[in-house]
PDB file of C-alpha atoms in Angstrom:
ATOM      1  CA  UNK M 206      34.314 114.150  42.520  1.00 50.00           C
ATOM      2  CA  UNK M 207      35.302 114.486  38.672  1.00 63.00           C
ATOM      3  CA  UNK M 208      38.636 115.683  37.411  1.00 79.00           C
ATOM      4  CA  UNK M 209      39.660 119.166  36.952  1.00 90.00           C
ATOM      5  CA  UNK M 210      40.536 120.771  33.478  1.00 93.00           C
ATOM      6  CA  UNK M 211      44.205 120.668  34.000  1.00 94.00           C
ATOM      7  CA  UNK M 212      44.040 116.589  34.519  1.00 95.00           C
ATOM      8  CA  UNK M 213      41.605 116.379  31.368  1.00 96.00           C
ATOM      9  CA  UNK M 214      43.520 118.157  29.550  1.00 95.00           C
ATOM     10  CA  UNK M 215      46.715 116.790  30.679  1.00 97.00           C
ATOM     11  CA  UNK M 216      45.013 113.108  29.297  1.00 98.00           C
ATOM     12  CA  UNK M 217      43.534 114.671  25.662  1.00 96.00           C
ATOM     13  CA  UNK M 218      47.235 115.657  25.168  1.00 97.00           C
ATOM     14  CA  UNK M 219      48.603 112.071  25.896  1.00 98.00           C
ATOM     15  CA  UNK M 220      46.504 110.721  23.984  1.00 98.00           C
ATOM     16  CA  UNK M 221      47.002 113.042  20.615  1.00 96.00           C
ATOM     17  CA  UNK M 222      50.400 111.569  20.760  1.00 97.00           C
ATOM     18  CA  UNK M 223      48.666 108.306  19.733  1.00 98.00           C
ATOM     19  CA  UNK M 224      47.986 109.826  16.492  1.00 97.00           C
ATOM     20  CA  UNK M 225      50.125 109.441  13.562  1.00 97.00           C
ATOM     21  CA  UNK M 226      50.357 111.581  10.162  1.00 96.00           C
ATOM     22  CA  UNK M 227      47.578 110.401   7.827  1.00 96.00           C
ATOM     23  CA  UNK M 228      44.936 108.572  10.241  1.00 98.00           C
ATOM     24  CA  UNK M 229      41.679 108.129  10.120  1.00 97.00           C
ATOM     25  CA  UNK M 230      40.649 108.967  13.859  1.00 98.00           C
ATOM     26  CA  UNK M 231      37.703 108.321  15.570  1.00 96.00           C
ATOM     27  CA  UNK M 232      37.203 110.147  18.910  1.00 91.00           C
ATOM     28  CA  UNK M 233      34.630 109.240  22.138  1.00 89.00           C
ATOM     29  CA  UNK M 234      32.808 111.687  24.047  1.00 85.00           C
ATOM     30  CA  UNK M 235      34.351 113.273  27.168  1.00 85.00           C
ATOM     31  CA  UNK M 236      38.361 113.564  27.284  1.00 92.00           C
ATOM     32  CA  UNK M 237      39.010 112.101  24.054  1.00 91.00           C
ATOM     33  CA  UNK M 238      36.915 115.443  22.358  1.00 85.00           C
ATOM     34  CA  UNK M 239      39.405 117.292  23.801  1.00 88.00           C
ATOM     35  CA  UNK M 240      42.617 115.480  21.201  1.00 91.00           C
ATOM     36  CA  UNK M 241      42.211 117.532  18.464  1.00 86.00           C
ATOM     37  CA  UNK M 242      42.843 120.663  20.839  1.00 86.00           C
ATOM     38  CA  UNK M 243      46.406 119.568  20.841  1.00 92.00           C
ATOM     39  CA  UNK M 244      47.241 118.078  17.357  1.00 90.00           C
ATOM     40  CA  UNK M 245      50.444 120.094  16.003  1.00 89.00           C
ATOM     41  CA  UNK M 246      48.992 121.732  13.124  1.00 84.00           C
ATOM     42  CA  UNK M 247      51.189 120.219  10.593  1.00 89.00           C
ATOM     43  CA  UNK M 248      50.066 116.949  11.216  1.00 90.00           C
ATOM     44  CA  UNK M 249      47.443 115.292   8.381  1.00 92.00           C
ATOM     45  CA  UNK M 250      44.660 113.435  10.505  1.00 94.00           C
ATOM     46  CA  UNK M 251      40.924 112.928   9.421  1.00 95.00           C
ATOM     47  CA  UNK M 252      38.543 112.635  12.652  1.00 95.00           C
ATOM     48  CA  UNK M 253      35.289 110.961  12.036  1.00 94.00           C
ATOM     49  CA  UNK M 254      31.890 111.294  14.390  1.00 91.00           C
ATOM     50  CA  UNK M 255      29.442 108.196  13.628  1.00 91.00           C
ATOM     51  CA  UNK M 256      26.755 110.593  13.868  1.00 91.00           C
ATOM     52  CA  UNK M 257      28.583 111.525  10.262  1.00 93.00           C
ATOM     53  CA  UNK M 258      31.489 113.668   9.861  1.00 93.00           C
ATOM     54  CA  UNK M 259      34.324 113.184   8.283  1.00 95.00           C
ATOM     55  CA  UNK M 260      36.991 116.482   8.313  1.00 93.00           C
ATOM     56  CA  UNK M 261      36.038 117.185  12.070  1.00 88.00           C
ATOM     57  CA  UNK M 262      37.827 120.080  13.659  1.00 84.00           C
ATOM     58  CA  UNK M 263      38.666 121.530  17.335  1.00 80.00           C
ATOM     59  CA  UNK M 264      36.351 122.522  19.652  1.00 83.00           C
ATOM     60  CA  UNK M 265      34.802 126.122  18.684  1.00 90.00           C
ATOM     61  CA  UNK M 266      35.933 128.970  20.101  1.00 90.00           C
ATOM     62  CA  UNK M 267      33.216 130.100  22.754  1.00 92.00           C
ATOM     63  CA  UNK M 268      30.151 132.269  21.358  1.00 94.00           C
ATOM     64  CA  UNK M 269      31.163 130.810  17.795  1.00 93.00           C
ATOM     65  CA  UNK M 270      29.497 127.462  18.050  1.00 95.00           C
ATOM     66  CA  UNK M 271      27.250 126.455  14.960  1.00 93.00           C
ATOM     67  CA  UNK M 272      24.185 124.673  16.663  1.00 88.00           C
ATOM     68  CA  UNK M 273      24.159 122.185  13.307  1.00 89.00           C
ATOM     69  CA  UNK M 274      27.292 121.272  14.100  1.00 92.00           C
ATOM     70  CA  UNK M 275      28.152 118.811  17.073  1.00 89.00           C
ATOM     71  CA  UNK M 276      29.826 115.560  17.338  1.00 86.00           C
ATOM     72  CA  UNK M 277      27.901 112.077  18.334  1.00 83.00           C
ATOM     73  CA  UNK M 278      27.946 113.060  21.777  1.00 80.00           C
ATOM     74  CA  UNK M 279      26.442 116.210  21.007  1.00 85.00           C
ATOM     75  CA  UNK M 280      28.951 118.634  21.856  1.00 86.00           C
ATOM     76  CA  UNK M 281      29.949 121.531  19.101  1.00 90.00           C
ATOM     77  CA  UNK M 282      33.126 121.228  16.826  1.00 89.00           C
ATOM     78  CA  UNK M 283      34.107 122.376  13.824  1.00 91.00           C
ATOM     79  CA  UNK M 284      34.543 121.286  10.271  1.00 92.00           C
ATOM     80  CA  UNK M 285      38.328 121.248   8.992  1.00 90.00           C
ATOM     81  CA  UNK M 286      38.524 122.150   5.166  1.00 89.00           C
ATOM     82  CA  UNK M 287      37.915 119.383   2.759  1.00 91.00           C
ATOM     83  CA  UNK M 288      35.466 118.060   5.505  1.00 94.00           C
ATOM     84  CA  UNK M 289      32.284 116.197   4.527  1.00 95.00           C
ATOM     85  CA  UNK M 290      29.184 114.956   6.239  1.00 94.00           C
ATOM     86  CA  UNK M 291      26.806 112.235   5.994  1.00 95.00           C
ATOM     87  CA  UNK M 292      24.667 109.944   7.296  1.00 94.00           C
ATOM     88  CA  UNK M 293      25.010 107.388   9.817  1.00 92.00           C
ATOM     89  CA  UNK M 294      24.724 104.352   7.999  1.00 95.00           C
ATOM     90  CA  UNK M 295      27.193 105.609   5.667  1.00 96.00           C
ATOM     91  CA  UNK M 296      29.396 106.309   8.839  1.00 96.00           C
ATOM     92  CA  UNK M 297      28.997 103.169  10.681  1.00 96.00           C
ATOM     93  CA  UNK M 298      29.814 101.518   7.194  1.00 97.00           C
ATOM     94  CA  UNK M 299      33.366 103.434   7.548  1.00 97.00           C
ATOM     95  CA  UNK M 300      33.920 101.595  10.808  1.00 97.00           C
ATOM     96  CA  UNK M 301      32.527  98.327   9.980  1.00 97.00           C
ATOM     97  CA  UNK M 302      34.917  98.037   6.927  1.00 97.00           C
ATOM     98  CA  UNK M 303      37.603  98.341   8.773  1.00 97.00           C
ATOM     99  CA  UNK M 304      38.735 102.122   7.454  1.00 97.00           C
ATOM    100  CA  UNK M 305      39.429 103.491  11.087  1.00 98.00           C
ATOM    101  CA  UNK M 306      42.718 103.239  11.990  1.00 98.00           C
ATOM    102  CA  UNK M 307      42.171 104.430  15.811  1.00 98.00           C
ATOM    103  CA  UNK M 308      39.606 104.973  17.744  1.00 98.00           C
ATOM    104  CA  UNK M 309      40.053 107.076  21.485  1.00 97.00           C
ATOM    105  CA  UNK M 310      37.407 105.837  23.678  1.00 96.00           C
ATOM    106  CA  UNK M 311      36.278 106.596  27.070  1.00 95.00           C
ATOM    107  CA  UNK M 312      35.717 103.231  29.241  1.00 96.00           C
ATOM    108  CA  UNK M 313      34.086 102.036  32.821  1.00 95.00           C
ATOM    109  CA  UNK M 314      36.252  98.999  32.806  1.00 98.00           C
ATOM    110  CA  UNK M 315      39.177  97.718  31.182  1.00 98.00           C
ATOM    111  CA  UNK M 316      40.587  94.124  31.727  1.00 98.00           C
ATOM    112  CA  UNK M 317      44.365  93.714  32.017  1.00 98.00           C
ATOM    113  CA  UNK M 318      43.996  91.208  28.449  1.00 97.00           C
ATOM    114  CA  UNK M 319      42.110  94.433  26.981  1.00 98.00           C
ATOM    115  CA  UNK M 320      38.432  93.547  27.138  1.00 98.00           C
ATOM    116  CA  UNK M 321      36.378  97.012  27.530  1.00 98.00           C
ATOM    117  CA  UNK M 322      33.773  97.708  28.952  1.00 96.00           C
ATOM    118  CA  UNK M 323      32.094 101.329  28.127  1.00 93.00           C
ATOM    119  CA  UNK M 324      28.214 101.435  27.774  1.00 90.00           C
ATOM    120  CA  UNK M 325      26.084 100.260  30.962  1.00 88.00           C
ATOM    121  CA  UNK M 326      26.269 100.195  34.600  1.00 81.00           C
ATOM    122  CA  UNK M 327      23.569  97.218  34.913  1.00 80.00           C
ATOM    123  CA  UNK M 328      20.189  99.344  36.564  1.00 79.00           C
ATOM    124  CA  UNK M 329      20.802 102.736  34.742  1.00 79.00           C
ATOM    125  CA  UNK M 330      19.456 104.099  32.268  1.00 70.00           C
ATOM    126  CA  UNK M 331      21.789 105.372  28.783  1.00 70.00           C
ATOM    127  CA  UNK M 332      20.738 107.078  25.417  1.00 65.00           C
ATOM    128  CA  UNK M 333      22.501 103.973  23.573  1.00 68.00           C
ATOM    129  CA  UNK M 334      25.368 101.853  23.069  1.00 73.00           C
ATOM    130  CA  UNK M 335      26.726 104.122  20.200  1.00 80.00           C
ATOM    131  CA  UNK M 336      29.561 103.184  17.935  1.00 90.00           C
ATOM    132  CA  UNK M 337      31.818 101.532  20.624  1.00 93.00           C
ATOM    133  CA  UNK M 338      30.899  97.770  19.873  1.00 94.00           C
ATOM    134  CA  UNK M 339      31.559  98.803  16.209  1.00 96.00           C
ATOM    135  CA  UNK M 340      34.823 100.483  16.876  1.00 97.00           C
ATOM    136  CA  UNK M 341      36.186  98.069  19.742  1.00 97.00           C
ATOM    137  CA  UNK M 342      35.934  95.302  17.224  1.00 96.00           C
ATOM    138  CA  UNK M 343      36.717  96.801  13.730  1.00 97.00           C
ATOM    139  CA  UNK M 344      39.136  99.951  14.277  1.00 98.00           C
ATOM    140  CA  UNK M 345      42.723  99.026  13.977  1.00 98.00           C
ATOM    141  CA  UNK M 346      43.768 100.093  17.643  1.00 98.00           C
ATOM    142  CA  UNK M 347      42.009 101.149  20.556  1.00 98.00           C
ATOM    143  CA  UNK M 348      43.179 103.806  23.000  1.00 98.00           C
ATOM    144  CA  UNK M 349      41.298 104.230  26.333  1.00 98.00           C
ATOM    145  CA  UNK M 350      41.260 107.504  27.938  1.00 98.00           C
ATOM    146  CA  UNK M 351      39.502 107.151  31.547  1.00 97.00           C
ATOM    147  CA  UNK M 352      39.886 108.045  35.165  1.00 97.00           C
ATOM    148  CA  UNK M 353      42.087 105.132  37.387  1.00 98.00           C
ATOM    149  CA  UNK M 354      39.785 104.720  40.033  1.00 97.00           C
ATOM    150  CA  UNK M 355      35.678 105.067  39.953  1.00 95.00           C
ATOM    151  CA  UNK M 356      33.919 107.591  41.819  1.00 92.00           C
ATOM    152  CA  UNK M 357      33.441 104.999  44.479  1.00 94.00           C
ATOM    153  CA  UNK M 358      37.736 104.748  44.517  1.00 96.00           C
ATOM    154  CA  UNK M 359      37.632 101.633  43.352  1.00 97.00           C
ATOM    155  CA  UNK M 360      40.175 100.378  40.387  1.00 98.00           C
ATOM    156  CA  UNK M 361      38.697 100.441  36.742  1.00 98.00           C
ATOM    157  CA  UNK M 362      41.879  98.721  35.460  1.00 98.00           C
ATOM    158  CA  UNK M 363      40.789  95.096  36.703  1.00 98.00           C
ATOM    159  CA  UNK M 364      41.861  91.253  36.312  1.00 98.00           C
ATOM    160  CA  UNK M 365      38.735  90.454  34.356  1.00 98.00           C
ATOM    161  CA  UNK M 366      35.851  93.370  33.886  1.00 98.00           C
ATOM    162  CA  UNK M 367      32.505  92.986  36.237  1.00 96.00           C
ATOM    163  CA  UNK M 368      30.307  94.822  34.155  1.00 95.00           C
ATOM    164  CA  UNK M 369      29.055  93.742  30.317  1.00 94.00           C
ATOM    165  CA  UNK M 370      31.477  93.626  27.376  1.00 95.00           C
ATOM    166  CA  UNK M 371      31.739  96.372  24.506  1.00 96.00           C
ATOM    167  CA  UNK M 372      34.390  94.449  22.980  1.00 97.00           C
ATOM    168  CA  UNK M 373      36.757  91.225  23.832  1.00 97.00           C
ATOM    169  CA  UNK M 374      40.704  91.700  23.731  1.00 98.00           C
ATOM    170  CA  UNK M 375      40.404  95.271  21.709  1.00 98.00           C
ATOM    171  CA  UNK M 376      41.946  97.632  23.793  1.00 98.00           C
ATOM    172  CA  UNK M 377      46.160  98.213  22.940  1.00 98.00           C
ATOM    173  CA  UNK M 378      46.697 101.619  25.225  1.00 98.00           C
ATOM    174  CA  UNK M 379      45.112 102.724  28.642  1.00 98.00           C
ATOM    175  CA  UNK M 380      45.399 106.499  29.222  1.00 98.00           C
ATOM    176  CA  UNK M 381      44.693 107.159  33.114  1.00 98.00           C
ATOM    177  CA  UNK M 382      45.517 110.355  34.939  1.00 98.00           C
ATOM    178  CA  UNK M 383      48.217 108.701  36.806  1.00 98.00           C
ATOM    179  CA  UNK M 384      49.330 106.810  33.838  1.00 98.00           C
ATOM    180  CA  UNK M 385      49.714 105.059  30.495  1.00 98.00           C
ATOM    181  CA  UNK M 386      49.616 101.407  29.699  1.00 98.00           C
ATOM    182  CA  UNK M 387      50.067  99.178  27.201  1.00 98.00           C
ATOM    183  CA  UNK M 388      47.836  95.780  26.526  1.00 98.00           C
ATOM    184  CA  UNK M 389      50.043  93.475  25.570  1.00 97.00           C
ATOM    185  CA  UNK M 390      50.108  89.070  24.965  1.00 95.00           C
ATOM    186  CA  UNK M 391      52.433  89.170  27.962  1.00 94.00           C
ATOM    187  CA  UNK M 392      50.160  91.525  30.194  1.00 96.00           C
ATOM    188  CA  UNK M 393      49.452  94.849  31.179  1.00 98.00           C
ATOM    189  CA  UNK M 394      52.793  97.028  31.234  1.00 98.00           C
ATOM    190  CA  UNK M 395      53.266 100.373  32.928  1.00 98.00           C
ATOM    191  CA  UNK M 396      55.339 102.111  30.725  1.00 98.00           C
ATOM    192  CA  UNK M 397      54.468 106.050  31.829  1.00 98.00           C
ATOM    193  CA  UNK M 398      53.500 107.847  34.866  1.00 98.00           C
ATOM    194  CA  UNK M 399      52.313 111.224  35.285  1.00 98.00           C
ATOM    195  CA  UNK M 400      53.841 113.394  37.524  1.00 96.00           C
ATOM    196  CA  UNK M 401      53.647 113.644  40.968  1.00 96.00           C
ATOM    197  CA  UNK M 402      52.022 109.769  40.787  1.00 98.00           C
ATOM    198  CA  UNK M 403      55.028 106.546  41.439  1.00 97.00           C
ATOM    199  CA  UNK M 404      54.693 103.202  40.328  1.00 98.00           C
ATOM    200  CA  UNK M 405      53.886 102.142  43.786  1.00 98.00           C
ATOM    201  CA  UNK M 406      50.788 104.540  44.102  1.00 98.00           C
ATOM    202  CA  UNK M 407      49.239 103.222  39.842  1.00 98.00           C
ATOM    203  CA  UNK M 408      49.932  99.540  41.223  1.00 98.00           C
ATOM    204  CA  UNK M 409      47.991 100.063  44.518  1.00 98.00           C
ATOM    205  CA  UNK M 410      45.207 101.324  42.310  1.00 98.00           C
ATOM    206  CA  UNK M 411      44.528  98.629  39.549  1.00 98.00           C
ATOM    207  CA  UNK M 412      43.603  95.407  40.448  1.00 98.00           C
ATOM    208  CA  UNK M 413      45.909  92.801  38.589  1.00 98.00           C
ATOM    209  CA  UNK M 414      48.950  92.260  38.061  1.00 97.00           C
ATOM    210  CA  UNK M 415      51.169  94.967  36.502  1.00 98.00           C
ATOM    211  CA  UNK M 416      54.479  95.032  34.864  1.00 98.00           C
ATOM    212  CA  UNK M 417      56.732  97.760  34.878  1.00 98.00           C
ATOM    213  CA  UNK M 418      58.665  98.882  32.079  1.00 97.00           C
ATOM    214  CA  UNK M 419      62.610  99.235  32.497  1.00 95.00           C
ATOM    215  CA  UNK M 420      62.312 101.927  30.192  1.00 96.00           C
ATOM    216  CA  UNK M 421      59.664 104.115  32.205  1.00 97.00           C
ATOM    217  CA  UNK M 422      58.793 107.728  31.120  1.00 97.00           C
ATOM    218  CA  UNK M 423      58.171 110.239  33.184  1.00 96.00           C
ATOM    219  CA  UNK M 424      55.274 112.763  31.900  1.00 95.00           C
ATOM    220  CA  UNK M 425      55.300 116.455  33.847  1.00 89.00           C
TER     221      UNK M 425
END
């Protein structure tokens, strides 16, 4: 069973709190499409799409989506003023240089020493790998937004991931819906939970070892 909106939503706003004034953002498809919806408007961020856009905007209004206009997972957006487009090569040659400072990924695996793992389930077939082997080892930080458990229940936060590797020791900040991590050289810290979820009920349902912050926020 998936999430509902509230929970999605509830994630997308977490994680726009990862953004800071002047970044160069680039955003996954799924939840992390949903961040710009909740960017304060004073805030000066530039979202980029590897299918090439530079200047993306919040989703469009419904009935006033422009069919040419859709991020790289093929969902419409809009186009903030000043925005540009262009073509891929020119937009995977952003990331490669090293000129995004965060990218908000979605993820089937993360390791507790922040190795992701986002593009196959071995014996299913995908479009593509996309931009995430790019991103997870050339954008400045990594956020992962992603549900705690599969849809089998079982714990996507794990000792040491089980499916292929995007990307070795990227990942800084796991966004679940029962809570937020942090990667760190000392280990995987809870240091948020989402209400109604305790520390005993995140721990039960990632499978290393966690540490809990003395300094824990509570997010309602």
């Amino acid at each position: 069973m998936g999430m509902g909106v509230d929970a999605r939503n509830r994630m997308a706003k977490r994680a726009a709190e990862e953004i800071q004034d002047g970044m160069v953002v680039n955003l996954g498809i799924g939840i992390p499409s949903l961040v710009p919806n909740f960017l304060p408007k004073e805030r000066n961020v530039v979202f980029h799409a590897e299918n090439g856009i530079l200047g993306m905007g919040p989703s469009p209004v419904r009935g006033m989506e422009d069919a040419n206009l859709c991020n790289a997972g093929g969902f419409p957006v809009t186009l903030n003023k000043g925005g540009s487009y262009c073509d891929s090569a020119i937009s995977f040659a952003m990331i490669r240089r090293g000129k995004i400072d965060l990218t908000i990924l979605g993820s089937l695996q993360v390791s507790q020493n922040g190795d992701l793992a986002n593009w196959i389930v071995p014996g299913r077939k995908i479009p593509g790998m996309g931009g995430a082997i790019d991103l997870g080892q050339k954008a400045k930080r990594v956020a992962v937004v992603m549900r705690q458990c599969d849809r089998q229940g079982r714990p996507k936060i794990v000792e040491s991931c089980t499916l292929p590797l995007t990307a070795k020791g990227c990942v800084n900040r796991i966004i679940t819906e029962m809570a937020v991590f942090e990667v760190t050289a000392k280990g995987l810290w809870l240091i948020e939970l989402f209400e109604p979820y305790g520390v005993k009920d995140v721990v039960e349902q990632t499978d290393c070892k966690v540490h809990v912050s003395g300094s824990l926020r509570r997010i309602y």
